[in-house]
Amino acid sequence: MRDDPAEAAYRRALALVTALVVLVGGLWAVLTPAFRAPDEPQHVNSVLRLAHGGGWPPAGEALVGPAVDAARDQAALDTDVPGRHLDRDGIPAFVGVPPTPDAERGTVTGANALADPVPPGTSTRHLATSAVDQMTQHPPLYYAVAAGVLYATGLAEARWDLQLLALRLFDVVLLAPLPLLAAAAVRRLSRSRAAALVAASFTLFVPQVGHILGSVTNDALVTLTGSMTGYLCVRVLTGDLRPRTAAALGAAVGLGLLTKVMAAFALPVVVAAYLLASGPRVRRAAGALLAGGAAFAVGGWWWLRNLLVLGTVQPVGIPDRFPEAEPRGLWYFLRTVVTSLTRSFFGNFGWLEVRVPEAVFWTAAVVVAALCALAVLRGPARRATAVLVLQPVALWCGVLVNAWPDYAAHGWISAVQGRYLFAGLLALSAGTALGLLALLGPRLRRATPWVVVAAGLVSASGLAYGFWGFYQGPGQSVADAAARWAGWSPLTGAQLVAVGVVVMAGAIAAVVATARFARVAPESRTARSASVDETATAPAASTPTTAAGSGSSA
């Protein structure tokens, strides 16, 4: 049987919005100068260590290899980009360094990929921060998969800039399922195709997502597993208590735990999902136990091992090098942490030095928070939405709690970055979309193309701001900055232009597809039939706790 027009239009629009999210991530991957993302040299170094048989040393004993060390110099990483929020005395300007020609960029081989091992019992405290690879404080899953990508692409031994680009694009691939999972979760909760498209476009409103997930970082895999966890929790909350769903949910959490400890903040969400799901208590308890057992078997054991062997859940990967300072009180701590967390969630490019204006990120934060609150208070499936939003809330609180002991003892504030909240991106996507649905109701369908237009404009603004902050020096033209970008990139100028054209074409296609979706008459008989079929796939969707309302065609 042929799809009804509304469903066909929705699928086309969703595919193109998803493609736009991926294309924007890909453009960030080629825009950001080499290693100009948080801890990117260390992330790459850990991938290369596994790719060349260097294993996974104890936390604090891994060093940056000669190849990455040389690549840092060839990328002029020890310079200040023109958009830096504060120029540092004695640090040369990035725009004053001629780009290293492609032919002079080093090749990574088995001979230069690995650092000399640290003798047992030797402290790395005396070494420069850039010499220590702190990533072995985390489990190795992401790095092992990324090393496999280098072998699969034939780049295990290749020029470092080509390896870097391949690993960045691998992370963009990991971003691709997020809009699809967000749309599926929202449609299951609300029966609204329009709200699902809004959820799919959410990350375009957060330029930092494209910047971070277009770099080399283990947060890419944490984001994917966190999104999978959120979607599967939605299935549980809408009545899916099957053992295979519980096992998949546990596996998703476990894969996250085998990547980074931030995945542990999904556990309260899983418990709450089974507590508040409709269905027999025994089945809910069995599902929760199965999910927890699977999570431990896949990745939770790593952290228990740390506790038993090392006496701590997560060992310190790099010695503290901050000077002692006097704490300035609770209010200063809260103000600083909340501001830093919010800014670096929405737009803090490079090594957090190219900062978007305060008015931008505070406005964005207020809008997202207000829409999520509206979704919890007035939207469809209110209890389910509240459980889902618990994921980013738990992550947010976890960052604050984790930062307090060092501040109280030493006066410094560390480990406060908005990317730590990316595991909850699906929840924020869903909360924002459902809040907008509660605000606009059936009118959201007509507004959907404008939402996608706005998302595209925000993405373009973020990319333009990054381009200026990275490449355009004082008094220089856009053409000067573009030439500098092409000089540093592993791609040619013509290839960069082609990438930009493809992204622009993707944006136009996504807007046109959502406009066509908005014109499809929702009252058609086929659309009503589709609504009945969709309801049958989620048996608990009509219960009071997850009711979607009657606007299936919104």
Coordinates of C-alpha atoms in Angstrom, one line a residue:
M1 CA 0.0 0.0 0.0
R2 CA 1.3 3.4 -0.9
D3 CA 2.2 5.9 1.8
D4 CA -0.3 8.7 2.4
P5 CA 0.9 12.1 1.2
A6 CA 1.5 13.5 4.7
E7 CA 3.7 10.5 5.7
A8 CA 5.7 10.6 2.5
A9 CA 6.3 14.4 2.9
Y10 CA 7.3 13.9 6.5
R11 CA 9.8 11.2 5.6
R12 CA 11.4 13.3 2.9
A13 CA 11.6 16.3 5.2
L14 CA 13.1 14.3 8.1
A15 CA 15.7 12.8 5.8
L16 CA 16.7 16.2 4.5
V17 CA 16.8 17.8 7.9
T18 CA 19.0 14.9 9.1
A19 CA 21.2 15.4 6.1
L20 CA 21.5 19.1 7.0
V21 CA 22.6 18.3 10.5
V22 CA 25.3 15.9 9.2
L23 CA 26.4 18.4 6.5
V24 CA 26.8 21.2 9.1
G25 CA 28.9 18.9 11.3
G26 CA 31.0 18.0 8.3
L27 CA 31.5 21.7 7.5
W28 CA 32.7 22.3 11.1
A29 CA 35.1 19.4 10.6
V30 CA 36.8 21.1 7.8
L31 CA 36.4 24.6 9.2
T32 CA 38.0 24.2 12.6
P33 CA 41.9 24.5 12.5
A34 CA 43.8 21.4 13.3
F35 CA 43.6 20.4 17.0
R36 CA 41.6 23.6 17.9
A37 CA 39.0 21.7 19.8
P38 CA 39.1 20.7 23.5
D39 CA 41.8 18.0 24.1
E40 CA 41.8 17.1 20.5
P41 CA 45.6 16.3 20.3
Q42 CA 45.2 13.9 23.3
H43 CA 42.2 12.2 21.7
V44 CA 44.0 11.7 18.5
N45 CA 47.1 10.5 20.3
S46 CA 45.1 7.8 22.2
V47 CA 43.6 6.6 18.9
L48 CA 47.1 6.4 17.3
R49 CA 48.4 4.6 20.4
L50 CA 45.8 1.8 20.0
A51 CA 46.2 1.8 16.2
H52 CA 49.9 1.1 16.6
G53 CA 49.8 -1.4 19.5
G54 CA 50.7 0.9 22.4
G55 CA 47.9 -0.4 24.6
W56 CA 46.1 1.5 27.3
P57 CA 48.5 2.6 30.1
P58 CA 47.3 3.4 33.6
A59 CA 45.9 6.9 34.1
G60 CA 48.6 9.5 34.4
E61 CA 51.3 7.4 32.7
A62 CA 50.4 8.0 29.0
L63 CA 52.4 10.6 27.1
V64 CA 51.8 12.3 23.7
G65 CA 53.8 10.6 21.0
P66 CA 56.4 12.2 18.7
A67 CA 54.1 12.3 15.7
V68 CA 51.3 14.2 17.5
D69 CA 53.8 16.5 19.2
A70 CA 55.3 17.4 15.8
A71 CA 51.8 17.8 14.3
R72 CA 51.0 20.3 17.1
D73 CA 53.9 22.4 16.0
Q74 CA 53.1 22.1 12.3
A75 CA 49.5 23.2 13.1
A76 CA 50.8 26.3 15.1
L77 CA 48.6 25.3 18.0
D78 CA 50.7 27.3 20.4
T79 CA 49.3 30.6 19.0
D80 CA 46.3 32.7 19.6
V81 CA 43.5 32.9 17.0
P82 CA 42.2 36.4 16.2
G83 CA 38.8 35.9 17.8
R84 CA 40.2 34.9 21.2
H85 CA 38.3 36.6 24.0
L86 CA 41.6 37.7 25.7
D87 CA 45.0 38.1 24.0
R88 CA 47.9 36.6 26.0
D89 CA 51.2 38.4 26.4
G90 CA 54.0 36.8 24.6
I91 CA 51.9 34.4 22.6
P92 CA 52.2 34.8 18.8
A93 CA 49.1 35.3 16.6
F94 CA 47.8 32.4 14.5
V95 CA 47.3 34.7 11.6
G96 CA 50.9 35.7 11.6
V97 CA 52.1 32.1 11.0
P98 CA 52.3 30.9 7.4
P99 CA 50.4 27.7 6.8
T100 CA 52.6 24.6 6.7
P101 CA 52.6 23.3 3.1
D102 CA 51.0 19.9 2.6
A103 CA 54.2 18.4 1.4
E104 CA 55.9 19.3 4.7
R105 CA 53.3 17.9 7.0
G106 CA 54.5 14.8 8.8
T107 CA 53.4 11.3 8.3
V108 CA 52.4 9.1 11.2
T109 CA 54.0 5.7 11.2
G110 CA 54.7 2.9 13.7
A111 CA 58.1 4.5 14.3
N112 CA 56.8 7.8 15.6
A113 CA 53.3 7.2 16.8
L114 CA 54.2 5.9 20.3
A115 CA 55.8 7.8 23.1
D116 CA 58.5 6.1 25.2
P117 CA 56.8 4.4 28.2
V118 CA 56.9 6.1 31.6
P119 CA 59.0 4.1 34.0
P120 CA 56.8 2.6 36.8
G121 CA 56.5 4.9 39.7
T122 CA 57.7 7.9 37.8
S123 CA 55.6 11.1 38.3
T124 CA 54.5 13.1 35.3
R125 CA 53.9 16.2 37.4
H126 CA 57.1 17.9 36.1
L127 CA 56.1 17.5 32.5
A128 CA 54.2 20.2 30.5
T129 CA 50.5 19.7 30.3
S130 CA 50.7 19.2 26.6
A131 CA 53.1 16.2 27.0
V132 CA 50.6 14.1 29.1
D133 CA 47.8 12.2 27.5
Q134 CA 45.1 12.1 30.2
M135 CA 42.6 10.1 28.1
T136 CA 43.5 6.8 29.7
Q137 CA 41.5 7.9 32.7
H138 CA 38.5 6.9 30.5
P139 CA 37.7 3.4 29.1
P140 CA 39.1 2.7 25.6
L141 CA 36.0 1.9 23.6
Y142 CA 35.8 5.1 21.5
Y143 CA 39.5 5.1 20.8
A144 CA 39.5 1.4 19.8
V145 CA 36.6 2.0 17.3
A146 CA 38.3 5.1 15.9
A147 CA 41.6 3.2 15.5
G148 CA 39.6 0.6 13.5
V149 CA 38.3 3.5 11.3
L150 CA 41.9 4.4 10.5
Y151 CA 42.7 0.9 9.4
A152 CA 39.5 0.5 7.5
T153 CA 40.2 3.7 5.5
G154 CA 43.9 2.9 5.0
L155 CA 45.0 5.8 7.1
A156 CA 46.7 4.1 10.0
E157 CA 50.0 5.4 8.4
A158 CA 49.3 8.7 6.7
R159 CA 49.8 12.4 6.9
W160 CA 48.5 13.6 10.3
D161 CA 46.1 16.2 8.8
L162 CA 44.4 13.5 6.7
Q163 CA 44.1 11.2 9.8
L164 CA 42.6 14.1 11.7
L165 CA 40.0 14.9 9.0
A166 CA 39.0 11.2 8.8
L167 CA 38.5 10.9 12.5
R168 CA 36.5 14.1 12.6
L169 CA 34.2 12.8 9.9
F170 CA 33.8 9.6 11.8
D171 CA 32.5 11.6 14.7
V172 CA 30.1 13.4 12.3
V173 CA 28.8 9.9 11.3
L174 CA 28.1 9.2 15.0
L175 CA 26.0 12.4 15.1
A176 CA 23.8 11.3 12.3
P177 CA 21.4 9.1 14.3
L178 CA 20.6 11.9 16.8
P179 CA 18.0 13.8 14.7
L180 CA 16.3 10.5 13.7
L181 CA 16.1 9.2 17.3
A182 CA 14.9 12.6 18.5
A183 CA 12.1 12.7 15.9
A184 CA 11.1 9.1 16.7
A185 CA 10.9 9.8 20.4
V186 CA 8.8 12.9 19.9
R187 CA 6.5 11.3 17.4
R188 CA 5.9 8.4 19.8
L189 CA 5.1 10.8 22.6
S190 CA 2.9 13.3 20.7
R191 CA 1.9 11.7 17.4
S192 CA 2.9 15.1 15.9
R193 CA 5.0 14.9 12.7
A194 CA 5.7 18.6 12.9
A195 CA 7.0 18.4 16.5
A196 CA 9.2 15.5 15.3
L197 CA 10.8 17.6 12.6
V198 CA 11.4 20.4 15.1
A199 CA 13.1 17.9 17.4
A200 CA 15.3 16.7 14.5
S201 CA 16.5 20.3 13.8
F202 CA 17.3 21.1 17.4
T203 CA 21.1 20.7 17.2
L204 CA 21.2 23.2 14.4
F205 CA 20.3 25.8 17.0
V206 CA 23.3 24.8 19.1
P207 CA 26.5 25.6 17.0
Q208 CA 28.7 24.1 19.7
V209 CA 27.3 20.6 18.8
G210 CA 28.6 20.9 15.3
H211 CA 31.9 22.2 16.5
I212 CA 32.5 19.6 19.1
L213 CA 31.1 16.6 17.3
G214 CA 32.9 17.7 14.2
S215 CA 36.2 17.3 16.1
V216 CA 37.9 14.2 17.5
T217 CA 36.4 13.5 20.9
N218 CA 35.0 10.6 22.9
D219 CA 32.0 12.8 23.6
A220 CA 30.7 11.8 20.1
L221 CA 30.1 8.2 21.2
V222 CA 28.7 9.4 24.6
T223 CA 26.3 11.6 22.7
L224 CA 25.2 8.7 20.5
T225 CA 24.7 6.3 23.4
G226 CA 22.9 8.9 25.5
S227 CA 20.5 9.5 22.6
M228 CA 19.9 5.8 22.2
T229 CA 19.2 5.6 25.9
G230 CA 16.8 8.5 25.8
Y231 CA 14.8 7.0 22.9
L232 CA 14.6 3.6 24.5
C233 CA 13.4 5.1 27.8
V234 CA 10.6 6.8 25.8
R235 CA 9.7 3.3 24.5
V236 CA 9.6 2.0 28.0
L237 CA 7.5 5.0 29.2
T238 CA 5.0 4.3 26.4
G239 CA 4.5 0.7 27.4
D240 CA 7.2 -1.2 25.7
L241 CA 8.2 -3.6 28.5
R242 CA 9.6 -6.4 26.3
P243 CA 12.9 -8.0 27.5
R244 CA 14.6 -7.2 24.2
T245 CA 13.9 -3.5 24.8
A246 CA 15.3 -3.7 28.3
A247 CA 18.4 -5.5 27.1
A248 CA 18.9 -2.9 24.3
L249 CA 18.5 -0.1 26.8
G250 CA 21.0 -1.7 29.2
A251 CA 23.5 -2.2 26.3
A252 CA 23.2 1.4 25.3
V253 CA 24.0 2.6 28.8
G254 CA 26.8 0.0 29.0
L255 CA 28.4 1.2 25.8
G256 CA 28.2 4.7 27.2
L257 CA 29.9 3.6 30.4
L258 CA 32.6 1.9 28.4
T259 CA 33.3 5.3 26.9
K260 CA 33.0 7.9 29.7
V261 CA 31.6 8.2 33.2
M262 CA 29.0 10.8 32.1
A263 CA 26.8 7.9 30.9
A264 CA 26.2 6.9 34.5
F265 CA 23.8 9.9 34.8
A266 CA 21.4 8.0 32.6
L267 CA 20.8 5.4 35.2
P268 CA 18.3 7.5 37.3
V269 CA 16.4 8.0 34.0
V270 CA 16.2 4.3 33.3
V271 CA 15.0 3.6 36.9
A272 CA 12.4 6.4 36.7
A273 CA 11.2 5.1 33.3
Y274 CA 10.4 1.7 34.7
L275 CA 8.9 3.1 37.8
L276 CA 6.5 5.3 35.9
A277 CA 5.7 3.1 33.0
S278 CA 2.3 1.5 32.7
G279 CA 2.1 -2.2 33.1
P280 CA 2.4 -5.0 35.8
R281 CA 4.9 -4.2 38.6
V282 CA 6.6 -7.5 38.1
R283 CA 7.3 -6.9 34.5
R284 CA 8.6 -3.4 35.2
A285 CA 10.9 -4.6 38.0
A286 CA 12.2 -7.4 35.7
G287 CA 12.8 -4.9 32.9
A288 CA 14.7 -2.6 35.2
L289 CA 16.9 -5.5 36.6
L290 CA 17.6 -6.7 33.1
A291 CA 18.6 -3.3 31.8
G292 CA 20.8 -2.7 34.9
G293 CA 22.4 -6.1 34.5
A294 CA 23.1 -5.5 30.8
A295 CA 24.6 -2.1 31.5
F296 CA 26.9 -3.6 34.1
A297 CA 27.9 -6.5 31.9
V298 CA 28.7 -4.2 28.9
G299 CA 30.5 -1.3 30.6
G300 CA 29.6 -0.9 34.3
W301 CA 32.3 -3.4 35.4
W302 CA 35.0 -1.0 34.3
W303 CA 34.1 1.5 37.1
L304 CA 33.7 -1.2 39.7
R305 CA 37.2 -2.4 38.8
N306 CA 38.5 1.1 39.2
L307 CA 37.0 1.3 42.6
L308 CA 38.3 -2.0 43.7
V309 CA 41.8 -1.8 42.2
L310 CA 42.5 2.0 42.3
G311 CA 40.3 3.1 45.2
T312 CA 38.4 5.6 43.1
V313 CA 35.7 5.6 40.4
Q314 CA 37.7 7.7 37.9
P315 CA 41.4 8.1 38.4
V316 CA 43.1 11.4 37.7
G317 CA 44.6 11.5 34.2
I318 CA 46.7 14.6 34.6
P319 CA 48.2 16.1 37.7
D320 CA 46.7 19.4 39.0
R321 CA 48.8 22.3 37.9
F322 CA 46.6 25.2 39.0
P323 CA 48.0 27.6 41.6
E324 CA 46.3 27.6 45.0
A325 CA 43.7 30.3 45.4
E326 CA 41.3 31.4 48.1
P327 CA 37.6 30.4 47.4
R328 CA 35.5 33.4 46.8
G329 CA 32.2 32.1 48.1
L330 CA 29.2 30.0 47.0
W331 CA 27.7 32.8 44.9
Y332 CA 30.9 33.3 42.9
F333 CA 31.1 29.6 42.3
L334 CA 27.5 29.2 41.1
R335 CA 27.7 32.3 38.9
T336 CA 31.0 31.2 37.3
V337 CA 30.0 27.6 36.8
V338 CA 26.5 28.2 35.4
T339 CA 27.8 30.9 33.0
S340 CA 30.7 28.8 31.8
L341 CA 28.5 25.7 31.4
T342 CA 25.8 27.6 29.5
R343 CA 28.3 29.5 27.2
S344 CA 30.2 26.3 26.4
F345 CA 27.0 24.4 25.6
F346 CA 25.8 26.9 23.0
G347 CA 29.0 28.5 21.6
N348 CA 32.5 28.5 22.9
F349 CA 34.7 27.5 19.9
G350 CA 38.2 26.4 19.7
W351 CA 39.7 25.6 23.1
L352 CA 36.8 27.6 24.6
E353 CA 38.5 30.9 23.6
V354 CA 36.2 32.1 20.8
R355 CA 33.1 33.0 22.8
V356 CA 29.7 34.0 21.5
P357 CA 28.2 37.1 23.1
E358 CA 26.5 36.7 26.4
A359 CA 23.1 37.9 25.1
V360 CA 23.2 35.1 22.6
F361 CA 23.8 32.1 24.9
W362 CA 21.6 33.4 27.7
T363 CA 18.7 34.0 25.4
A364 CA 19.1 30.6 23.9
A365 CA 19.3 29.0 27.4
V366 CA 16.1 30.8 28.6
V367 CA 14.2 29.8 25.5
V368 CA 15.2 26.1 25.8
A369 CA 14.5 26.0 29.5
A370 CA 11.1 27.7 29.1
L371 CA 10.0 25.4 26.3
C372 CA 11.1 22.3 28.2
A373 CA 9.2 23.5 31.3
L374 CA 6.1 24.1 29.2
A375 CA 6.4 20.6 27.8
V376 CA 6.5 19.2 31.3
L377 CA 3.6 21.3 32.5
R378 CA 1.3 21.5 29.5
G379 CA 2.6 19.2 26.8
P380 CA 1.5 15.7 25.7
A381 CA 2.9 12.8 27.7
R382 CA 3.9 15.1 30.6
R383 CA 5.2 12.5 33.0
A384 CA 7.2 10.8 30.2
T385 CA 8.7 14.2 29.2
A386 CA 9.6 14.9 32.8
V387 CA 11.5 11.6 33.0
L388 CA 13.3 12.3 29.8
V389 CA 14.3 15.8 30.8
L390 CA 15.8 14.3 34.0
Q391 CA 18.8 13.2 31.9
P392 CA 20.2 16.7 31.1
V393 CA 19.2 17.9 34.5
A394 CA 21.2 15.1 36.2
L395 CA 24.2 15.9 34.0
W396 CA 24.0 19.6 34.8
C397 CA 23.8 18.9 38.5
G398 CA 26.6 16.3 38.2
V399 CA 28.9 18.9 36.7
L400 CA 28.2 21.4 39.5
V401 CA 28.7 18.8 42.2
N402 CA 31.9 17.5 40.7
A403 CA 33.4 21.0 40.4
W404 CA 32.7 22.0 44.0
P405 CA 35.3 19.9 46.0
D406 CA 38.3 21.3 44.0
Y407 CA 36.9 24.8 44.4
A408 CA 36.3 24.5 48.1
A409 CA 39.8 23.0 48.7
H410 CA 41.9 24.9 46.2
G411 CA 39.9 27.8 44.9
W412 CA 40.0 26.8 41.3
I413 CA 37.1 25.7 39.0
S414 CA 37.7 23.0 36.5
A415 CA 35.9 20.3 34.4
V416 CA 33.0 22.7 33.6
Q417 CA 32.2 22.3 29.9
G418 CA 28.8 22.3 28.1
R419 CA 29.8 19.3 26.0
Y420 CA 29.3 17.2 29.1
L421 CA 25.6 17.8 28.7
F422 CA 25.5 16.4 25.1
A423 CA 24.5 13.0 26.3
G424 CA 21.1 14.6 27.1
L425 CA 20.7 16.3 23.7
L426 CA 17.8 14.0 22.7
A427 CA 15.9 15.0 25.8
L428 CA 16.5 18.7 25.2
S429 CA 15.5 18.2 21.5
A430 CA 12.3 16.5 22.6
G431 CA 11.5 18.9 25.4
T432 CA 11.9 21.9 23.2
A433 CA 9.8 20.4 20.4
L434 CA 7.0 19.3 22.7
G435 CA 7.0 22.7 24.5
L436 CA 6.6 24.4 21.1
L437 CA 3.8 22.0 20.3
A438 CA 2.1 22.9 23.6
L439 CA 2.5 26.6 22.7
L440 CA 1.3 26.5 19.1
G441 CA -0.8 23.4 18.9
P442 CA -1.9 22.6 15.3
R443 CA -0.3 25.8 14.1
L444 CA 3.1 24.2 14.5
R445 CA 2.7 22.4 11.2
R446 CA 2.6 25.7 9.4
A447 CA 5.4 27.0 11.5
T448 CA 7.8 24.1 10.8
P449 CA 9.5 25.5 7.7
W450 CA 10.2 28.7 9.6
V451 CA 11.7 26.7 12.4
V452 CA 14.0 25.0 10.0
V453 CA 14.9 28.4 8.3
A454 CA 15.7 29.7 11.8
A455 CA 17.8 26.7 12.5
G456 CA 19.7 27.1 9.3
L457 CA 20.4 30.8 10.0
V458 CA 21.6 30.0 13.5
S459 CA 23.9 27.4 12.1
A460 CA 25.2 29.7 9.4
S461 CA 25.8 32.4 12.0
G462 CA 27.8 30.0 14.2
L463 CA 29.9 28.9 11.3
A464 CA 30.5 32.5 10.2
Y465 CA 31.5 33.4 13.8
G466 CA 33.9 30.5 13.9
F467 CA 35.3 31.5 10.5
W468 CA 35.9 35.0 11.7
G469 CA 37.3 33.9 15.1
F470 CA 39.7 31.4 13.6
Y471 CA 41.0 33.0 10.4
Q472 CA 40.2 36.7 10.0
G473 CA 42.8 38.9 11.6
P474 CA 42.4 42.6 12.5
G475 CA 42.0 44.8 9.4
Q476 CA 41.9 41.7 7.1
S477 CA 39.3 40.9 4.5
V478 CA 37.1 37.9 4.2
A479 CA 39.2 36.9 1.1
D480 CA 42.4 37.0 3.3
A481 CA 40.7 34.8 5.9
A482 CA 39.4 32.4 3.2
A483 CA 42.9 32.0 1.7
R484 CA 44.3 31.3 5.2
W485 CA 41.7 28.7 5.7
A486 CA 42.5 27.0 2.4
G487 CA 46.2 27.2 3.3
W488 CA 45.8 25.3 6.6
S489 CA 43.2 22.8 5.4
P490 CA 44.0 19.4 3.9
L491 CA 41.4 20.3 1.2
T492 CA 42.0 22.7 -1.7
G493 CA 40.3 26.0 -2.0
A494 CA 38.0 24.5 -4.7
Q495 CA 37.1 21.6 -2.5
L496 CA 36.2 23.9 0.3
V497 CA 34.0 25.9 -2.0
A498 CA 32.3 22.7 -3.1
V499 CA 31.7 21.7 0.5
G500 CA 30.1 25.0 1.2
V501 CA 27.9 24.7 -1.9
V502 CA 26.7 21.2 -0.9
V503 CA 25.8 22.5 2.6
M504 CA 23.9 25.4 1.2
A505 CA 22.0 23.1 -1.2
G506 CA 21.2 20.8 1.7
A507 CA 19.8 23.7 3.7
I508 CA 17.6 24.9 0.8
A509 CA 16.4 21.3 0.2
A510 CA 15.5 20.9 3.9
V511 CA 13.5 24.1 3.9
V512 CA 11.7 23.2 0.7
A513 CA 10.9 19.7 2.0
T514 CA 9.5 21.0 5.3
A515 CA 7.4 23.7 3.4
R516 CA 5.9 20.9 1.2
F517 CA 5.2 18.9 4.4
A518 CA 3.4 21.9 5.9
R519 CA 1.1 22.2 2.8
V520 CA -0.1 18.6 3.0
A521 CA -3.7 18.7 4.3
P522 CA -3.7 16.9 7.7
E523 CA -7.4 16.2 7.6
S524 CA -7.2 13.8 4.7
R525 CA -8.6 10.3 5.2
T526 CA -5.2 8.7 4.7
A527 CA -3.6 10.9 7.3
R528 CA -6.3 9.9 9.8
S529 CA -5.7 6.2 9.0
A530 CA -2.0 6.7 9.5
S531 CA -2.7 8.1 12.9
V532 CA -4.6 5.0 13.9
D533 CA -1.8 2.8 12.6
E534 CA 0.8 4.8 14.6
T535 CA -1.3 4.5 17.8
A536 CA -1.3 0.7 17.5
T537 CA 2.5 0.7 17.6
A538 CA 2.6 2.2 21.1
P539 CA 0.0 0.5 23.2
A540 CA 0.4 2.7 26.2
A541 CA 0.2 6.0 24.3
S542 CA -3.4 6.4 25.1
T543 CA -3.0 6.0 28.8
P544 CA -3.4 9.1 31.0
T545 CA 0.4 9.2 31.7
T546 CA 1.4 9.3 28.1
A547 CA -1.6 10.7 26.3
A548 CA -0.7 12.5 23.1
G549 CA -4.0 14.3 22.6
S550 CA -5.9 14.3 19.4
G551 CA -3.7 16.3 17.0
S552 CA -2.0 13.5 15.2
S553 CA -1.6 15.6 12.0
A554 CA 0.0 18.6 13.6

